[in-house]
XYZ file of N, CA, C and O in Angstrom:
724
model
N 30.079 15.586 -27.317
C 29.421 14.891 -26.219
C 29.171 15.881 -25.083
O 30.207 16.403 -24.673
N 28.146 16.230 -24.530
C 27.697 16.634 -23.886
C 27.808 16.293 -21.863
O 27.061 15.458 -21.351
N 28.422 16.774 -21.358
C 28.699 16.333 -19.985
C 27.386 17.034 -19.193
O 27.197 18.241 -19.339
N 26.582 16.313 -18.438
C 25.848 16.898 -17.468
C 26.704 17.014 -16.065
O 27.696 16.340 -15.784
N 25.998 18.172 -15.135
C 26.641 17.911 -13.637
C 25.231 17.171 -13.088
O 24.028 16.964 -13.243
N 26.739 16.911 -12.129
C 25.936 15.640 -10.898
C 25.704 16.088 -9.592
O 26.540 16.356 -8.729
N 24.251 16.153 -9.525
C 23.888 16.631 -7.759
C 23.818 15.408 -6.806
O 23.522 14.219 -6.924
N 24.256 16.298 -5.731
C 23.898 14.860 -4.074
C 22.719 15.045 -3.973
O 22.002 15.674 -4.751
N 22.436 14.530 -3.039
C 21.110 14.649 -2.504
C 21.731 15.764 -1.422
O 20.913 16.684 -1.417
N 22.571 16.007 -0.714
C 22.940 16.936 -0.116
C 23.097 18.295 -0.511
O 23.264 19.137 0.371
N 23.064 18.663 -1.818
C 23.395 19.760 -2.943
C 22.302 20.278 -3.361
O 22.199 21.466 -3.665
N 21.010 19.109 -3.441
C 19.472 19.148 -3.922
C 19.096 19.665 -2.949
O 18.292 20.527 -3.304
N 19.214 19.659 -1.686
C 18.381 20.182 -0.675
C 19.075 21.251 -0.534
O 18.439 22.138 0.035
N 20.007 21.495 -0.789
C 20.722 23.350 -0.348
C 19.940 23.645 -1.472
O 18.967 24.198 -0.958
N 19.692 23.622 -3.032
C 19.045 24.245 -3.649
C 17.611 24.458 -3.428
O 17.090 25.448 -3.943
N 16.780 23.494 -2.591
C 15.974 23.723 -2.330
C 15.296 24.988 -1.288
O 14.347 25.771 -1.253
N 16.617 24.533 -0.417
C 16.573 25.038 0.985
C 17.101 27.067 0.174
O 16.680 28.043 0.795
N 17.622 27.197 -0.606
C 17.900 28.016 -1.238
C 16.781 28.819 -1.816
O 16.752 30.047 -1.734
N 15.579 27.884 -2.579
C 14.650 28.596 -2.991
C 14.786 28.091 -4.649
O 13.677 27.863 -5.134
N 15.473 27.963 -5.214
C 16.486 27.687 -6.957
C 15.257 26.895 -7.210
O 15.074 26.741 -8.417
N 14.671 26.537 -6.721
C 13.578 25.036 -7.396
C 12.550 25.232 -7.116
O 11.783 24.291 -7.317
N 11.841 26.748 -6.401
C 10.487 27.419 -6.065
C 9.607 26.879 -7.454
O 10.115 26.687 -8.559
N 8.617 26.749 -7.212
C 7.593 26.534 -8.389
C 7.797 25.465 -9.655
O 7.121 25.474 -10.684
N 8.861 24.560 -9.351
C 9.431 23.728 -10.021
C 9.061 22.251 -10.292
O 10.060 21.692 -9.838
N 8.466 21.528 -10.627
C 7.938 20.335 -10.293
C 9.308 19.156 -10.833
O 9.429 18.402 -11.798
N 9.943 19.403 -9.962
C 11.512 18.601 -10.289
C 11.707 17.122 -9.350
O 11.120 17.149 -8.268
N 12.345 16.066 -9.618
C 12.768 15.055 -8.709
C 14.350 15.061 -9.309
O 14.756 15.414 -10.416
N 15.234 14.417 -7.896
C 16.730 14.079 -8.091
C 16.731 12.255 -8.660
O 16.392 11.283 -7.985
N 17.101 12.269 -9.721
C 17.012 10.590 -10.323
C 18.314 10.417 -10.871
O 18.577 10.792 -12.013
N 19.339 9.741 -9.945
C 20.466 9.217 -10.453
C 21.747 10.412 -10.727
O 22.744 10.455 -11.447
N 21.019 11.446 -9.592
C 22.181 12.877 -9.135
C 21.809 13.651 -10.812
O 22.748 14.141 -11.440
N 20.519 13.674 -11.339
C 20.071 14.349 -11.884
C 18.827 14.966 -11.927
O 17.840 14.237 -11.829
N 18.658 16.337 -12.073
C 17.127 17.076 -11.788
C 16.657 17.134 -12.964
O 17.164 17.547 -14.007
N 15.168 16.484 -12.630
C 14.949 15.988 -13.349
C 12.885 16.348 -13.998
O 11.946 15.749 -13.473
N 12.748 17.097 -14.821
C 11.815 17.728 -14.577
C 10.407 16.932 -15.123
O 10.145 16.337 -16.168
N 9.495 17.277 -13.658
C 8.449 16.015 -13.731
C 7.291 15.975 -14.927
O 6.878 17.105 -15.186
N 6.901 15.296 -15.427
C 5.640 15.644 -15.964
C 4.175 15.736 -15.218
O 3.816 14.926 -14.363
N 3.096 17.258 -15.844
C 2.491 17.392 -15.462
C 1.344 16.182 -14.880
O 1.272 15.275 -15.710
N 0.855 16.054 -14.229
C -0.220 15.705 -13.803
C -1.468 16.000 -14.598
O -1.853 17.131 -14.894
N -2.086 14.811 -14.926
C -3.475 14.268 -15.625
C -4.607 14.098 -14.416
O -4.496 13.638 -13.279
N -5.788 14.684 -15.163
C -7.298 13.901 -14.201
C -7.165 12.624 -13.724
O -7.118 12.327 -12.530
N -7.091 11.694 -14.860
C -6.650 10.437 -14.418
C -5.988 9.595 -13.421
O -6.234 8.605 -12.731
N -4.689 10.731 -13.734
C -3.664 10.116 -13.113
C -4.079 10.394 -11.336
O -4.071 9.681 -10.333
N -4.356 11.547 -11.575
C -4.704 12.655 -10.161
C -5.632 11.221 -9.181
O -5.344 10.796 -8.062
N -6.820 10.743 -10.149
C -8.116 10.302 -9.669
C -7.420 8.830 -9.029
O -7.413 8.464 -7.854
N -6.964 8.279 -9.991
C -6.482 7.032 -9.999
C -5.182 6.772 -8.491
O -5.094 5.955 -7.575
N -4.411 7.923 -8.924
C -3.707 7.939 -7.449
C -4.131 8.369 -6.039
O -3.359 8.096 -5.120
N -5.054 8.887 -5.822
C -6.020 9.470 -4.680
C -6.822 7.954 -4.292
O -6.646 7.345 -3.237
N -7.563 7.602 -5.203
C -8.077 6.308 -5.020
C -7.462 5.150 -4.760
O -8.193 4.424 -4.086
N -6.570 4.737 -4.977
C -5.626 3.471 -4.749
C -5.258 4.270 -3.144
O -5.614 3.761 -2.082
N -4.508 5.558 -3.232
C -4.155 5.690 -1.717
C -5.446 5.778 -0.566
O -5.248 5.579 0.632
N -6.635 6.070 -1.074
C -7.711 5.763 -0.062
C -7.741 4.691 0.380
O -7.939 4.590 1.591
N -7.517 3.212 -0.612
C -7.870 2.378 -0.642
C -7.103 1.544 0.465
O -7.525 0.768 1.322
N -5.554 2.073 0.075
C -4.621 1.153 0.801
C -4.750 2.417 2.551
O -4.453 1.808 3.579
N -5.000 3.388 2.684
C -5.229 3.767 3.851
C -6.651 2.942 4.947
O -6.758 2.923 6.173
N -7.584 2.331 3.834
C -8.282 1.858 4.525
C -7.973 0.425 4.969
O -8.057 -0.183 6.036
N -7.519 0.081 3.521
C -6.550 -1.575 4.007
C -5.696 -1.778 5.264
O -5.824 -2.699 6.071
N -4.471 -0.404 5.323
C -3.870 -1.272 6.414
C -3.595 0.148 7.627
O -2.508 0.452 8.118
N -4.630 0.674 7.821
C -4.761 1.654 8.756
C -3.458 2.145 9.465
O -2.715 3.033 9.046
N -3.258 1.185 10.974
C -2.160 0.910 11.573
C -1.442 0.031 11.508
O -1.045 -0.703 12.413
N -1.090 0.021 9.889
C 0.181 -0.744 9.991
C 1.468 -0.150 8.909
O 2.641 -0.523 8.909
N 0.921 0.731 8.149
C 1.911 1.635 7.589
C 0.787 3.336 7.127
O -0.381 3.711 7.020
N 2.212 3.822 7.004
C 1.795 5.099 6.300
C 1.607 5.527 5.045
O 2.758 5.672 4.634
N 0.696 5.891 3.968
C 0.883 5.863 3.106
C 1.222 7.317 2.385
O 0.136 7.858 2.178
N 2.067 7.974 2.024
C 2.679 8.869 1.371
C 2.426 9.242 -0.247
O 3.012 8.622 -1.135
N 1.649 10.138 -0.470
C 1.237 10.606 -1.476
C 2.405 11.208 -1.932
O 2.889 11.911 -1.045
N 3.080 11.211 -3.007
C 3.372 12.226 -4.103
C 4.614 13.052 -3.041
O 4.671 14.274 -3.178
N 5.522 12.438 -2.075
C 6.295 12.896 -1.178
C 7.511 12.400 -1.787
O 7.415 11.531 -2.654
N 8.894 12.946 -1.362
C 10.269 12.326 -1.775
C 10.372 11.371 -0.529
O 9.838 11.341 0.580
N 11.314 10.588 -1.215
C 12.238 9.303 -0.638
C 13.809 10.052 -1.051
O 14.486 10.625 -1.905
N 13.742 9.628 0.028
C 15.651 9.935 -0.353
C 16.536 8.435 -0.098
O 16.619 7.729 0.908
N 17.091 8.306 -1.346
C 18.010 7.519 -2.190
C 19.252 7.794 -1.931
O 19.507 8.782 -1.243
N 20.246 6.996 -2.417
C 21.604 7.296 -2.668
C 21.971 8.383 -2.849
O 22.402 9.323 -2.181
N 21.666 8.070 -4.239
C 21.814 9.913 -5.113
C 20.655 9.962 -6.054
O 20.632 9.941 -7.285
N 19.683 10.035 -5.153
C 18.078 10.376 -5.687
C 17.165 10.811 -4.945
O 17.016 10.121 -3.936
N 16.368 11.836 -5.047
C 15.285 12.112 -4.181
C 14.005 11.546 -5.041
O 12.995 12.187 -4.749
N 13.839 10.833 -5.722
C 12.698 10.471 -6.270
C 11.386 10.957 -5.538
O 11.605 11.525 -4.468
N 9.404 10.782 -6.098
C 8.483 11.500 -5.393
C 7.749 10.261 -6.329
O 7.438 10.278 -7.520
N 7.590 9.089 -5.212
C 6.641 8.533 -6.311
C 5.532 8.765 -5.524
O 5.376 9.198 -4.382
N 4.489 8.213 -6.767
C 2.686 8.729 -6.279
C 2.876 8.029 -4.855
O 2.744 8.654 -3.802
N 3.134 6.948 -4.910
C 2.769 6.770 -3.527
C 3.814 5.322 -2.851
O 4.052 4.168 -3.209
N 4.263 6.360 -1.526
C 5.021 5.520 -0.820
C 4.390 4.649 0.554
O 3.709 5.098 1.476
N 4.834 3.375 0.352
C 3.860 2.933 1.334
C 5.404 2.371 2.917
O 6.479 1.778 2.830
N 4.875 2.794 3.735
C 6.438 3.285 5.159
C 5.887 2.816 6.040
O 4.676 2.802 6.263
N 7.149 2.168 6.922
C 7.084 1.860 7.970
C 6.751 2.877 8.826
O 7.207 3.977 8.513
N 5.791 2.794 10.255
C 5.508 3.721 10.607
C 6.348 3.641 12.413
O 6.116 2.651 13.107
N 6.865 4.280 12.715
C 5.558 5.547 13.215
C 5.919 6.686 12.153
O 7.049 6.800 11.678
N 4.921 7.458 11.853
C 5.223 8.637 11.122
C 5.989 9.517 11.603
O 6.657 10.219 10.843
N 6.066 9.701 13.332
C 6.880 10.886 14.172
C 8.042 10.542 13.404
O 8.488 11.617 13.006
N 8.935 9.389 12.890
C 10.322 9.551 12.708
C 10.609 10.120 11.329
O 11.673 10.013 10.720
N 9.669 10.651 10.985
C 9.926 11.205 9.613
C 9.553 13.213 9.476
O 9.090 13.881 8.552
N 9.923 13.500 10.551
C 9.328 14.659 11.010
C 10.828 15.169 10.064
O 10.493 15.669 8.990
N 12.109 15.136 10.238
C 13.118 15.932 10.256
C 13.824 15.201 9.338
O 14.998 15.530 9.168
N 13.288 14.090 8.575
C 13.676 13.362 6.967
C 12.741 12.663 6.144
O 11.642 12.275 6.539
N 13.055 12.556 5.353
C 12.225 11.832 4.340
C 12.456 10.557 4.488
O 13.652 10.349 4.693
N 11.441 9.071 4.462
C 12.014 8.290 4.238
C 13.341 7.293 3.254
O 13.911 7.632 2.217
N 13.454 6.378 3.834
C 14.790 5.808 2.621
C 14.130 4.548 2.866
O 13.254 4.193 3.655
N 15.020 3.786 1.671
C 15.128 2.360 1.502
C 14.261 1.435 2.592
O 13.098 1.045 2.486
N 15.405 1.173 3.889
C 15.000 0.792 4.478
C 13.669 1.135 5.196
O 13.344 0.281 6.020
N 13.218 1.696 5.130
C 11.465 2.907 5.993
C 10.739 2.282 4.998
O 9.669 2.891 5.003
N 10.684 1.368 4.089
C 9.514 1.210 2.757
C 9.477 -0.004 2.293
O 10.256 -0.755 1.707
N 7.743 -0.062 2.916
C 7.653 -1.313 2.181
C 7.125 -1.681 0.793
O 6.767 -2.825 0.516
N 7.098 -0.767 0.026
C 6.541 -0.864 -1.464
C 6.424 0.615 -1.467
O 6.127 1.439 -0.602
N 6.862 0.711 -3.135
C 6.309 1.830 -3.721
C 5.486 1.727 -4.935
O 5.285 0.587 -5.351
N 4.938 2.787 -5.623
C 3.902 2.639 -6.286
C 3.821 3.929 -7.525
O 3.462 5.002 -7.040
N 4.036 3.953 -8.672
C 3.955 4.654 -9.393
C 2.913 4.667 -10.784
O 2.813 3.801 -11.653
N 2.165 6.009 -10.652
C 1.022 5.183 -11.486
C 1.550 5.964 -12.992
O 2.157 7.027 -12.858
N 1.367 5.548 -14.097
C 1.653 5.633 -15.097
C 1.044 6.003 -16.560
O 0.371 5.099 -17.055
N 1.107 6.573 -16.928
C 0.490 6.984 -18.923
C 1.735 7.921 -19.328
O 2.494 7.210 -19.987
N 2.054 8.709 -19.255
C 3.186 9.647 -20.041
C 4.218 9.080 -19.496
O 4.961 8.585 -20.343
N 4.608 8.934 -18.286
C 6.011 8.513 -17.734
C 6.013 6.794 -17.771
O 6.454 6.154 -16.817
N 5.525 6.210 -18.860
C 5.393 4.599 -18.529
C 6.563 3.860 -18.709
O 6.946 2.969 -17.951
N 7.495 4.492 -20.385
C 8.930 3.869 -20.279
C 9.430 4.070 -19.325
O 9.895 3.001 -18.930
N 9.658 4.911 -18.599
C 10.548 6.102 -17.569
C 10.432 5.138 -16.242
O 11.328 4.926 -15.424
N 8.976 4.561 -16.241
C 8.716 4.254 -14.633
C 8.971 2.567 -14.682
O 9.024 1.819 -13.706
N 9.082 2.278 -15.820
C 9.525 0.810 -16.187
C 11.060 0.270 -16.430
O 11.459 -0.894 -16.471
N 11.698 1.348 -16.558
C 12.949 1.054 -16.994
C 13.713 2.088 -15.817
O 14.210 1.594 -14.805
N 13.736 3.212 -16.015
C 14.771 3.861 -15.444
C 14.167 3.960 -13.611
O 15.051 4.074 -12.761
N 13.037 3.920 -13.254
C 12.391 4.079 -11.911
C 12.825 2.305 -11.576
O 13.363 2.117 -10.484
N 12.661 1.407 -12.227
C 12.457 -0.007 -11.932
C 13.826 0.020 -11.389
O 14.029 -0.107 -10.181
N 14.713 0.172 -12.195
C 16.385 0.037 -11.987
C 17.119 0.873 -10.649
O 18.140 0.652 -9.999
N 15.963 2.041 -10.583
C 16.619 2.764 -9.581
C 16.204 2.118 -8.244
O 17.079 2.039 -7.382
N 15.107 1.698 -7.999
C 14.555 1.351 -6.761
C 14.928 -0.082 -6.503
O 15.030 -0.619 -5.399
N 15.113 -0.609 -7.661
C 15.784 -2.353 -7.132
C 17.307 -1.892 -6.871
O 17.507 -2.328 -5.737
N 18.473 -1.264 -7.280
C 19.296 -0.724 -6.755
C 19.716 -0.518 -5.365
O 20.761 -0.778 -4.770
N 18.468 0.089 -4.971
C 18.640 0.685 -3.386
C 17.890 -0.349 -2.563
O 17.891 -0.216 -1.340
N 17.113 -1.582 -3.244
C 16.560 -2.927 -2.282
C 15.408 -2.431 -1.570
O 15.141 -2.853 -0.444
N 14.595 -1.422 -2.251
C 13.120 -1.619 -2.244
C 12.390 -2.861 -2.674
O 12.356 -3.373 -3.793
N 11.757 -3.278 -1.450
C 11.422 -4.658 -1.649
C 10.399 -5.552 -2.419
O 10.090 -6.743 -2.461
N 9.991 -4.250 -3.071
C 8.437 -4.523 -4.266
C 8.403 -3.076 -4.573
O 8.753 -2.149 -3.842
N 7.824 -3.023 -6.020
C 7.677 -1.836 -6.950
C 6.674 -2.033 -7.835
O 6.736 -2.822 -8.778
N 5.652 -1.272 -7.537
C 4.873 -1.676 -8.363
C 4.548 -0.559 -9.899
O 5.305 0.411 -9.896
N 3.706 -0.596 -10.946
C 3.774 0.411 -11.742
C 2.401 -0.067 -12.463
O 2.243 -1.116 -13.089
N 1.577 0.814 -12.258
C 0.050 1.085 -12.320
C -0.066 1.780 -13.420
O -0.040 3.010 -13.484
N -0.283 0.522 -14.917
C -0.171 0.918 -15.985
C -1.429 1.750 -16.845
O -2.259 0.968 -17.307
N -1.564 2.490 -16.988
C -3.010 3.205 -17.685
C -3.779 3.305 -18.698
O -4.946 3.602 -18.952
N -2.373 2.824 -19.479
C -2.488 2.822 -20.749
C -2.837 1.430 -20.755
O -4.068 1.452 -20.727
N -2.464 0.229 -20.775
C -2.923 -0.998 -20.511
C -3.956 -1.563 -19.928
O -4.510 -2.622 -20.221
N -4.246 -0.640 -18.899
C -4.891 -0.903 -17.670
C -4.375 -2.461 -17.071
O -5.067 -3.473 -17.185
N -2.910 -2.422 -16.364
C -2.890 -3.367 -15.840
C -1.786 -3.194 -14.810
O -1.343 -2.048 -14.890
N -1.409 -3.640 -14.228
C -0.143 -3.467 -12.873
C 1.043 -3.628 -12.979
O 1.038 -4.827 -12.702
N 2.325 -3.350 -13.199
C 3.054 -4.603 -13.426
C 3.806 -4.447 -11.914
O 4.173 -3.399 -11.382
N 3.912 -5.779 -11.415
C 4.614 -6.179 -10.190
C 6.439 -6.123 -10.216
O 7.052 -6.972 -10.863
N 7.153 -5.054 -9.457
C 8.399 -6.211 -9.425
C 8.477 -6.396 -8.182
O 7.862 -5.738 -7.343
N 9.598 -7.737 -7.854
C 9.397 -8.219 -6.274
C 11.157 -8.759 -6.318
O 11.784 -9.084 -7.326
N 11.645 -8.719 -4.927
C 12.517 -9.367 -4.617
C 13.850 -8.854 -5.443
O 14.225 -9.488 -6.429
N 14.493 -7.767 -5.028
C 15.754 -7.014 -5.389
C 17.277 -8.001 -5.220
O 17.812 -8.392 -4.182
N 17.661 -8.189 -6.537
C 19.143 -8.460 -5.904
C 20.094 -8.496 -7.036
O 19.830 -8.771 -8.207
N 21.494 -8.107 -6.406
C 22.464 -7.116 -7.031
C 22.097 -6.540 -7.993
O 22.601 -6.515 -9.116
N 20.968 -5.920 -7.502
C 21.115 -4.250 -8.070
C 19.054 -4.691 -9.352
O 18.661 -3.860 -10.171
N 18.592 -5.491 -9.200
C 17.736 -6.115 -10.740
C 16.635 -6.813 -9.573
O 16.972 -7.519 -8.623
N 15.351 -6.434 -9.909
C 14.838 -7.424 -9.590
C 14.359 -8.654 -10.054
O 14.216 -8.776 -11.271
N 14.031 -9.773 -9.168
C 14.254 -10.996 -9.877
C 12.863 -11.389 -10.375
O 12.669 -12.209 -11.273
N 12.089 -10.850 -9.831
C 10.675 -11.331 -10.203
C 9.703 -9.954 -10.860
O 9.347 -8.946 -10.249
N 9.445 -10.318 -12.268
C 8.900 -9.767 -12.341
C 6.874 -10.127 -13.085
O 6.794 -10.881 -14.056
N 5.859 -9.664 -12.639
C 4.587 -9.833 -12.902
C 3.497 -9.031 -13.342
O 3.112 -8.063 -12.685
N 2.976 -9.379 -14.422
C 2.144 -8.156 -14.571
C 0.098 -8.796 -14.739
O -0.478 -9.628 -15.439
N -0.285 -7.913 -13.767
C -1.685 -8.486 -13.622
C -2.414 -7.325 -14.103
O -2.166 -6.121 -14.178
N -3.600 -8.234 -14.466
C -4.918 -6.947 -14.782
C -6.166 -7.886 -14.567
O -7.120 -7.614 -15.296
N -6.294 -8.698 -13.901
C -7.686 -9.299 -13.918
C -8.446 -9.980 -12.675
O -9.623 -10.296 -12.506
N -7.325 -10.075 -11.892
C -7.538 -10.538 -10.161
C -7.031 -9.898 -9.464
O -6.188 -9.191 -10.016
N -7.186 -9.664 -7.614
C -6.657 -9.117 -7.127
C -5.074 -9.355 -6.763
O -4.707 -10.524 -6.883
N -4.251 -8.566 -6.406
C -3.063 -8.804 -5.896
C -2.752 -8.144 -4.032
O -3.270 -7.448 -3.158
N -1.615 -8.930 -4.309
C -1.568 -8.373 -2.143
C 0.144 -8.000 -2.663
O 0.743 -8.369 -3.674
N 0.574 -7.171 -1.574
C 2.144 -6.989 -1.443
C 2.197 -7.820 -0.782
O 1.264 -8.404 -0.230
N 3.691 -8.089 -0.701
C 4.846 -9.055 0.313
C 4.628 -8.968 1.306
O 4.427 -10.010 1.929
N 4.536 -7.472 2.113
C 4.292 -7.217 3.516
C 3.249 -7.031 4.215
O 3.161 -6.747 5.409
N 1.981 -7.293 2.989
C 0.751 -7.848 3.996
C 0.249 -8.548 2.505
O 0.111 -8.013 1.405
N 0.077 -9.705 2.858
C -0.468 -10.662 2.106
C -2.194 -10.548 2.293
O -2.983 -10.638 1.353
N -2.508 -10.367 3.486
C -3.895 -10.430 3.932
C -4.569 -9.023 3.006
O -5.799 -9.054 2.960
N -4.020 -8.016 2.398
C -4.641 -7.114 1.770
C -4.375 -6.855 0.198
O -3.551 -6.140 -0.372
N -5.422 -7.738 -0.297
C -5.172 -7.610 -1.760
C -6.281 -6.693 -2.502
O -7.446 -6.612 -2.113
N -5.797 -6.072 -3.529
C -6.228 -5.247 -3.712
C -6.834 -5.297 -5.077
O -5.996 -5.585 -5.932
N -8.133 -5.087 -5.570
C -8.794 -5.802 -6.492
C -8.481 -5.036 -7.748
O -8.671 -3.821 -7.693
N -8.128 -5.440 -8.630
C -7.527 -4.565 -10.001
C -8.247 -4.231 -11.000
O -7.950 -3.365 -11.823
N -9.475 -5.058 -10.985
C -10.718 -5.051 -11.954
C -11.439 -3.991 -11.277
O -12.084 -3.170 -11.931
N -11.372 -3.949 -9.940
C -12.273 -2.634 -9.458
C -11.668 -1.606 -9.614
O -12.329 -0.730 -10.172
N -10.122 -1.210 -9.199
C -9.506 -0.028 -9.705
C -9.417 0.241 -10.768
O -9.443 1.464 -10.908
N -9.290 -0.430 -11.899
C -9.597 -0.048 -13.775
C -11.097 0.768 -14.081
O -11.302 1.497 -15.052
N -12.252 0.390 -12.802
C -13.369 0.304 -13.743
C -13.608 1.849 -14.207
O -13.076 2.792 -13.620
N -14.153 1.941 -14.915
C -14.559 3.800 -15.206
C -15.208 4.599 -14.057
O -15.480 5.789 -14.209
């Protein structure tokens, strides 16, 4: 049996801050480094576009965070896109957490078990309050909503009407238009 070691998030950033992870496309998931998979056209296009989209949706009322870490418990996770309470100044000298976020967003084709199972578990854990996972292969969304002890309780998966998050209902976001070619 094989023992891995376990990093902090405090340990991850000395290695960083060190240089050890230069040129590395790594995230901390569950005090493990964890090495990312490359980036697709697709994926690239598909995540640029949804974050245009929701930058135009809710201007001043959150920030939306491309492809940046969150810092976790014992995770620095980097999903495509974090959507934060703002003002942005308070994030000058940390990354957001838990509480700073009102949805995250991970879009998906190679990492789809990964972002369904082991990303789902990690972020209802820490009481991220919606998670969404922007399926590619399907072409469809799947929703989770409403975290508790540790699972979220609701879970939904759309591909044919629009959907809104929890924390702005007034901006839904059309899913048939983001699929189209």
């Amino acid at each position: 049996m094989l023992t891995l070691a376990q990093w902090t998030v405090a340990e991850y950033h000395q290695m960083i801050a060190a240089g050890l992870l230069v040129d590395r496309r790594v995230e901390l998931l569950n005090g493990q480094i964890i090495e990312m998979s490359p980036e697709g056209p697709e994926h690239r296009y598909q995540c640029s576009s949804l974050g245009d989209r929701l930058r135009l949706l809710l201007r001043d009322r959150a920030w939306i965070s491309e492809a940046h870490p969150i810092t976790l418990d014992d995770s620095e996770p980097e999903p495509d896109l974090a959507i934060v309470r703002l003002p942005r100044s308070a994030f000058r000298d940390r990354h957001p957490g838990p509480a700073d976020l009102f949805w995250v967003i991970e879009i998906a084709r190679s990492t789809l078990t990964t972002d369904l199972t082991h990303k789902r578990d990690l972020y209802a854990r820490v009481g991220i309050p919606e998670y969404w996972v922007v399926d590619l292969v399907n072409r469809r969304v799947v929703v989770f909503r409403q975290p508790e002890a540790g699972r979220y309780s609701q879970e939904e998966t759309v591909s044919d009407r629009p959907i809104a998050p929890l924390a702005f209902p007034d901006c839904a976001i059309d899913l048939v238009q983001l699929f189209q070619p």
